[in-house]
């Protein structure tokens, strides 16, 4: 019985000393957690894209509005233009000062008059489309495009919408 007690005591002592060794092999360190909340990115339209008054003929043509404040059109293949207001679309992006964002433009859009339609393409931004900087938390930019007028295009008022999207980089 004495032997069993000695052996049992030895086993208990080894188990206790093993627990102490395990306790001595651990360590704890803390790390800091941080987060920065940026102002959300918003977009406002200030001016619509306007191609003005156009007179067509049997050949058709194009009207290109540049992406600038003047919005002076370039006509191709058209016999005459009416004195009407033309303008590049103007937008204002607001967000975190100094942050950069991308502009996504459509590849095409349509404007319609009843069952008649015309295609708009070659969309372009005055600021390009990548890495635009929000200086002072705001950035104005212009969007131009080309209106394609078919030969014998039906007369009338044509309207439609297109989307411009801004995204933080």
PDB file of C-alpha atoms in Angstrom:
ATOM      1  CA  UNK A   1       0.000   0.000   0.000  1.00  0.00           C
ATOM      2  CA  UNK A   2       2.916   2.270   0.790  1.00  0.00           C
ATOM      3  CA  UNK A   3       4.284   1.682  -2.718  1.00  0.00           C
ATOM      4  CA  UNK A   4       0.936   2.594  -4.279  1.00  0.00           C
ATOM      5  CA  UNK A   5       0.802   5.802  -2.242  1.00  0.00           C
ATOM      6  CA  UNK A   6       4.335   6.742  -3.289  1.00  0.00           C
ATOM      7  CA  UNK A   7       3.596   6.019  -6.949  1.00  0.00           C
ATOM      8  CA  UNK A   8       0.298   7.909  -6.810  1.00  0.00           C
ATOM      9  CA  UNK A   9       1.987  10.869  -5.122  1.00  0.00           C
ATOM     10  CA  UNK A  10       4.691  10.839  -7.813  1.00  0.00           C
ATOM     11  CA  UNK A  11       2.090  10.850 -10.600  1.00  0.00           C
ATOM     12  CA  UNK A  12       0.213  13.747  -8.985  1.00  0.00           C
ATOM     13  CA  UNK A  13       3.418  15.765  -8.562  1.00  0.00           C
ATOM     14  CA  UNK A  14       4.380  15.192 -12.203  1.00  0.00           C
ATOM     15  CA  UNK A  15       0.914  16.278 -13.357  1.00  0.00           C
ATOM     16  CA  UNK A  16       1.085  19.452 -11.256  1.00  0.00           C
ATOM     17  CA  UNK A  17       4.561  20.303 -12.489  1.00  0.00           C
ATOM     18  CA  UNK A  18       3.425  19.730 -16.099  1.00  0.00           C
ATOM     19  CA  UNK A  19       0.579  22.204 -15.544  1.00  0.00           C
ATOM     20  CA  UNK A  20       3.039  24.758 -14.224  1.00  0.00           C
ATOM     21  CA  UNK A  21       5.241  24.246 -17.277  1.00  0.00           C
ATOM     22  CA  UNK A  22       2.255  24.793 -19.581  1.00  0.00           C
ATOM     23  CA  UNK A  23       1.298  27.944 -17.728  1.00  0.00           C
ATOM     24  CA  UNK A  24       4.823  29.255 -18.141  1.00  0.00           C
ATOM     25  CA  UNK A  25       4.705  28.617 -21.943  1.00  0.00           C
ATOM     26  CA  UNK A  26       1.849  31.056 -22.661  1.00  0.00           C
ATOM     27  CA  UNK A  27       1.896  34.799 -23.200  1.00  0.00           C
ATOM     28  CA  UNK A  28      -0.692  37.421 -24.094  1.00  0.00           C
ATOM     29  CA  UNK A  29      -0.225  40.518 -26.219  1.00  0.00           C
ATOM     30  CA  UNK A  30      -2.828  43.056 -27.268  1.00  0.00           C
ATOM     31  CA  UNK A  31      -3.242  44.741 -30.647  1.00  0.00           C
ATOM     32  CA  UNK A  32      -4.941  47.993 -31.468  1.00  0.00           C
ATOM     33  CA  UNK A  33      -7.997  47.980 -33.741  1.00  0.00           C
ATOM     34  CA  UNK A  34      -8.623  51.055 -35.888  1.00  0.00           C
ATOM     35  CA  UNK A  35     -11.190  52.212 -38.427  1.00  0.00           C
ATOM     36  CA  UNK A  36     -11.623  55.341 -40.497  1.00  0.00           C
ATOM     37  CA  UNK A  37     -15.113  56.278 -41.621  1.00  0.00           C
ATOM     38  CA  UNK A  38     -15.136  58.244 -44.879  1.00  0.00           C
ATOM     39  CA  UNK A  39     -17.901  60.486 -46.080  1.00  0.00           C
ATOM     40  CA  UNK A  40     -20.129  58.631 -48.543  1.00  0.00           C
ATOM     41  CA  UNK A  41     -19.671  59.458 -52.225  1.00  0.00           C
ATOM     42  CA  UNK A  42     -22.625  61.193 -53.849  1.00  0.00           C
ATOM     43  CA  UNK A  43     -23.333  62.470 -57.354  1.00  0.00           C
ATOM     44  CA  UNK A  44     -25.594  65.318 -58.437  1.00  0.00           C
ATOM     45  CA  UNK A  45     -26.576  66.298 -61.965  1.00  0.00           C
ATOM     46  CA  UNK A  46     -26.330  70.045 -62.587  1.00  0.00           C
ATOM     47  CA  UNK A  47     -26.956  70.283 -66.361  1.00  0.00           C
ATOM     48  CA  UNK A  48     -28.503  67.856 -68.872  1.00  0.00           C
ATOM     49  CA  UNK A  49     -26.792  66.827 -72.117  1.00  0.00           C
ATOM     50  CA  UNK A  50     -28.361  68.916 -74.922  1.00  0.00           C
ATOM     51  CA  UNK A  51     -27.696  68.360 -78.632  1.00  0.00           C
ATOM     52  CA  UNK A  52     -29.759  71.395 -79.709  1.00  0.00           C
ATOM     53  CA  UNK A  53     -31.933  71.824 -82.805  1.00  0.00           C
ATOM     54  CA  UNK A  54     -30.865  69.809 -85.828  1.00  0.00           C
ATOM     55  CA  UNK A  55     -32.021  69.810 -89.444  1.00  0.00           C
ATOM     56  CA  UNK A  56     -31.440  66.488 -91.187  1.00  0.00           C
ATOM     57  CA  UNK A  57     -31.363  65.451 -94.804  1.00  0.00           C
ATOM     58  CA  UNK A  58     -31.404  62.141 -96.612  1.00  0.00           C
ATOM     59  CA  UNK A  59     -27.832  61.322 -95.574  1.00  0.00           C
ATOM     60  CA  UNK A  60     -27.986  61.680 -91.783  1.00  0.00           C
ATOM     61  CA  UNK A  61     -24.970  62.592 -89.675  1.00  0.00           C
ATOM     62  CA  UNK A  62     -23.679  63.155 -86.155  1.00  0.00           C
ATOM     63  CA  UNK A  63     -23.561  65.844 -83.506  1.00  0.00           C
ATOM     64  CA  UNK A  64     -20.699  65.555 -81.011  1.00  0.00           C
ATOM     65  CA  UNK A  65     -20.818  67.546 -77.781  1.00  0.00           C
ATOM     66  CA  UNK A  66     -17.376  67.818 -76.133  1.00  0.00           C
ATOM     67  CA  UNK A  67     -16.957  67.269 -72.394  1.00  0.00           C
ATOM     68  CA  UNK A  68     -16.341  70.884 -71.428  1.00  0.00           C
ATOM     69  CA  UNK A  69     -18.176  73.931 -70.107  1.00  0.00           C
ATOM     70  CA  UNK A  70     -18.658  75.460 -73.577  1.00  0.00           C
ATOM     71  CA  UNK A  71     -20.440  72.414 -75.011  1.00  0.00           C
ATOM     72  CA  UNK A  72     -19.872  73.751 -78.533  1.00  0.00           C
ATOM     73  CA  UNK A  73     -21.080  71.017 -80.906  1.00  0.00           C
ATOM     74  CA  UNK A  74     -19.194  69.475 -83.809  1.00  0.00           C
ATOM     75  CA  UNK A  75     -21.547  68.656 -86.684  1.00  0.00           C
ATOM     76  CA  UNK A  76     -20.773  66.052 -89.319  1.00  0.00           C
ATOM     77  CA  UNK A  77     -22.858  65.291 -92.422  1.00  0.00           C
ATOM     78  CA  UNK A  78     -25.689  67.658 -91.531  1.00  0.00           C
ATOM     79  CA  UNK A  79     -26.841  70.502 -93.797  1.00  0.00           C
ATOM     80  CA  UNK A  80     -27.831  73.019 -91.120  1.00  0.00           C
ATOM     81  CA  UNK A  81     -28.279  73.554 -87.432  1.00  0.00           C
ATOM     82  CA  UNK A  82     -30.863  75.663 -85.692  1.00  0.00           C
ATOM     83  CA  UNK A  83     -29.881  78.239 -83.112  1.00  0.00           C
ATOM     84  CA  UNK A  84     -30.643  76.183 -80.037  1.00  0.00           C
ATOM     85  CA  UNK A  85     -28.925  75.593 -76.738  1.00  0.00           C
ATOM     86  CA  UNK A  86     -26.324  72.853 -76.668  1.00  0.00           C
ATOM     87  CA  UNK A  87     -24.523  71.714 -73.538  1.00  0.00           C
ATOM     88  CA  UNK A  88     -22.410  68.956 -72.120  1.00  0.00           C
ATOM     89  CA  UNK A  89     -23.951  67.304 -69.081  1.00  0.00           C
ATOM     90  CA  UNK A  90     -22.457  68.611 -65.847  1.00  0.00           C
ATOM     91  CA  UNK A  91     -22.164  66.633 -62.616  1.00  0.00           C
ATOM     92  CA  UNK A  92     -20.795  67.264 -59.119  1.00  0.00           C
ATOM     93  CA  UNK A  93     -19.317  64.452 -57.037  1.00  0.00           C
ATOM     94  CA  UNK A  94     -19.052  65.008 -53.266  1.00  0.00           C
ATOM     95  CA  UNK A  95     -17.147  62.853 -50.801  1.00  0.00           C
ATOM     96  CA  UNK A  96     -14.026  62.533 -48.674  1.00  0.00           C
ATOM     97  CA  UNK A  97     -11.513  65.340 -49.296  1.00  0.00           C
ATOM     98  CA  UNK A  98      -8.467  64.026 -51.156  1.00  0.00           C
ATOM     99  CA  UNK A  99     -10.034  60.652 -51.976  1.00  0.00           C
ATOM    100  CA  UNK A 100     -10.000  59.342 -55.536  1.00  0.00           C
ATOM    101  CA  UNK A 101     -12.910  57.943 -57.480  1.00  0.00           C
ATOM    102  CA  UNK A 102     -13.722  56.409 -60.857  1.00  0.00           C
ATOM    103  CA  UNK A 103     -16.407  57.532 -63.293  1.00  0.00           C
ATOM    104  CA  UNK A 104     -18.380  54.907 -65.207  1.00  0.00           C
ATOM    105  CA  UNK A 105     -20.046  56.077 -68.409  1.00  0.00           C
ATOM    106  CA  UNK A 106     -22.450  54.135 -70.620  1.00  0.00           C
ATOM    107  CA  UNK A 107     -21.222  52.699 -73.902  1.00  0.00           C
ATOM    108  CA  UNK A 108     -24.495  53.677 -75.596  1.00  0.00           C
ATOM    109  CA  UNK A 109     -27.862  55.209 -74.789  1.00  0.00           C
ATOM    110  CA  UNK A 110     -31.017  55.899 -76.765  1.00  0.00           C
ATOM    111  CA  UNK A 111     -33.322  58.852 -77.061  1.00  0.00           C
ATOM    112  CA  UNK A 112     -36.803  58.306 -78.451  1.00  0.00           C
ATOM    113  CA  UNK A 113     -39.774  60.073 -79.982  1.00  0.00           C
ATOM    114  CA  UNK A 114     -42.640  57.600 -80.020  1.00  0.00           C
ATOM    115  CA  UNK A 115     -41.464  54.653 -82.114  1.00  0.00           C
ATOM    116  CA  UNK A 116     -38.465  56.561 -83.497  1.00  0.00           C
ATOM    117  CA  UNK A 117     -35.086  56.503 -81.804  1.00  0.00           C
ATOM    118  CA  UNK A 118     -31.506  57.717 -82.084  1.00  0.00           C
ATOM    119  CA  UNK A 119     -28.369  56.287 -80.513  1.00  0.00           C
ATOM    120  CA  UNK A 120     -25.891  58.208 -78.390  1.00  0.00           C
ATOM    121  CA  UNK A 121     -22.356  56.833 -78.075  1.00  0.00           C
ATOM    122  CA  UNK A 122     -18.727  57.887 -77.539  1.00  0.00           C
ATOM    123  CA  UNK A 123     -19.425  59.157 -74.019  1.00  0.00           C
ATOM    124  CA  UNK A 124     -16.465  61.039 -72.559  1.00  0.00           C
ATOM    125  CA  UNK A 125     -15.730  62.754 -69.238  1.00  0.00           C
ATOM    126  CA  UNK A 126     -13.776  65.990 -68.830  1.00  0.00           C
ATOM    127  CA  UNK A 127     -11.822  64.312 -65.998  1.00  0.00           C
ATOM    128  CA  UNK A 128     -11.217  60.939 -67.619  1.00  0.00           C
ATOM    129  CA  UNK A 129     -12.659  57.906 -65.886  1.00  0.00           C
ATOM    130  CA  UNK A 130     -10.018  56.766 -63.359  1.00  0.00           C
ATOM    131  CA  UNK A 131      -8.268  58.335 -60.404  1.00  0.00           C
ATOM    132  CA  UNK A 132     -10.311  61.541 -60.194  1.00  0.00           C
ATOM    133  CA  UNK A 133      -9.419  63.454 -56.997  1.00  0.00           C
ATOM    134  CA  UNK A 134     -12.008  65.070 -54.722  1.00  0.00           C
ATOM    135  CA  UNK A 135     -10.314  68.402 -54.053  1.00  0.00           C
ATOM    136  CA  UNK A 136     -11.955  70.050 -51.058  1.00  0.00           C
ATOM    137  CA  UNK A 137     -14.388  67.120 -50.961  1.00  0.00           C
ATOM    138  CA  UNK A 138     -15.991  68.043 -54.285  1.00  0.00           C
ATOM    139  CA  UNK A 139     -15.342  67.675 -58.011  1.00  0.00           C
ATOM    140  CA  UNK A 140     -17.325  69.020 -60.954  1.00  0.00           C
ATOM    141  CA  UNK A 141     -17.005  67.290 -64.300  1.00  0.00           C
ATOM    142  CA  UNK A 142     -18.619  67.378 -67.725  1.00  0.00           C
ATOM    143  CA  UNK A 143     -19.859  64.518 -69.886  1.00  0.00           C
ATOM    144  CA  UNK A 144     -20.074  64.793 -73.651  1.00  0.00           C
ATOM    145  CA  UNK A 145     -21.176  62.295 -76.294  1.00  0.00           C
ATOM    146  CA  UNK A 146     -22.087  61.810 -79.958  1.00  0.00           C
ATOM    147  CA  UNK A 147     -25.658  61.700 -81.281  1.00  0.00           C
ATOM    148  CA  UNK A 148     -26.091  59.515 -84.379  1.00  0.00           C
ATOM    149  CA  UNK A 149     -28.820  60.759 -86.718  1.00  0.00           C
ATOM    150  CA  UNK A 150     -30.068  58.315 -89.339  1.00  0.00           C
ATOM    151  CA  UNK A 151     -30.813  59.284 -92.929  1.00  0.00           C
ATOM    152  CA  UNK A 152     -34.400  60.570 -93.056  1.00  0.00           C
ATOM    153  CA  UNK A 153     -34.684  60.679 -89.250  1.00  0.00           C
ATOM    154  CA  UNK A 154     -38.273  61.507 -88.239  1.00  0.00           C
ATOM    155  CA  UNK A 155     -38.813  65.052 -86.958  1.00  0.00           C
ATOM    156  CA  UNK A 156     -39.808  65.602 -83.343  1.00  0.00           C
ATOM    157  CA  UNK A 157     -38.592  66.029 -79.781  1.00  0.00           C
ATOM    158  CA  UNK A 158     -36.392  63.100 -78.684  1.00  0.00           C
ATOM    159  CA  UNK A 159     -35.661  62.386 -75.027  1.00  0.00           C
ATOM    160  CA  UNK A 160     -34.013  59.668 -72.974  1.00  0.00           C
ATOM    161  CA  UNK A 161     -31.790  59.055 -69.988  1.00  0.00           C
ATOM    162  CA  UNK A 162     -28.308  57.731 -69.390  1.00  0.00           C
ATOM    163  CA  UNK A 163     -26.545  56.795 -66.167  1.00  0.00           C
ATOM    164  CA  UNK A 164     -23.246  58.064 -64.812  1.00  0.00           C
ATOM    165  CA  UNK A 165     -21.798  56.240 -61.801  1.00  0.00           C
ATOM    166  CA  UNK A 166     -19.023  57.292 -59.415  1.00  0.00           C
ATOM    167  CA  UNK A 167     -17.167  54.790 -57.217  1.00  0.00           C
ATOM    168  CA  UNK A 168     -14.385  55.263 -54.666  1.00  0.00           C
ATOM    169  CA  UNK A 169     -11.141  53.590 -55.749  1.00  0.00           C
TER     170      UNK A 169
END
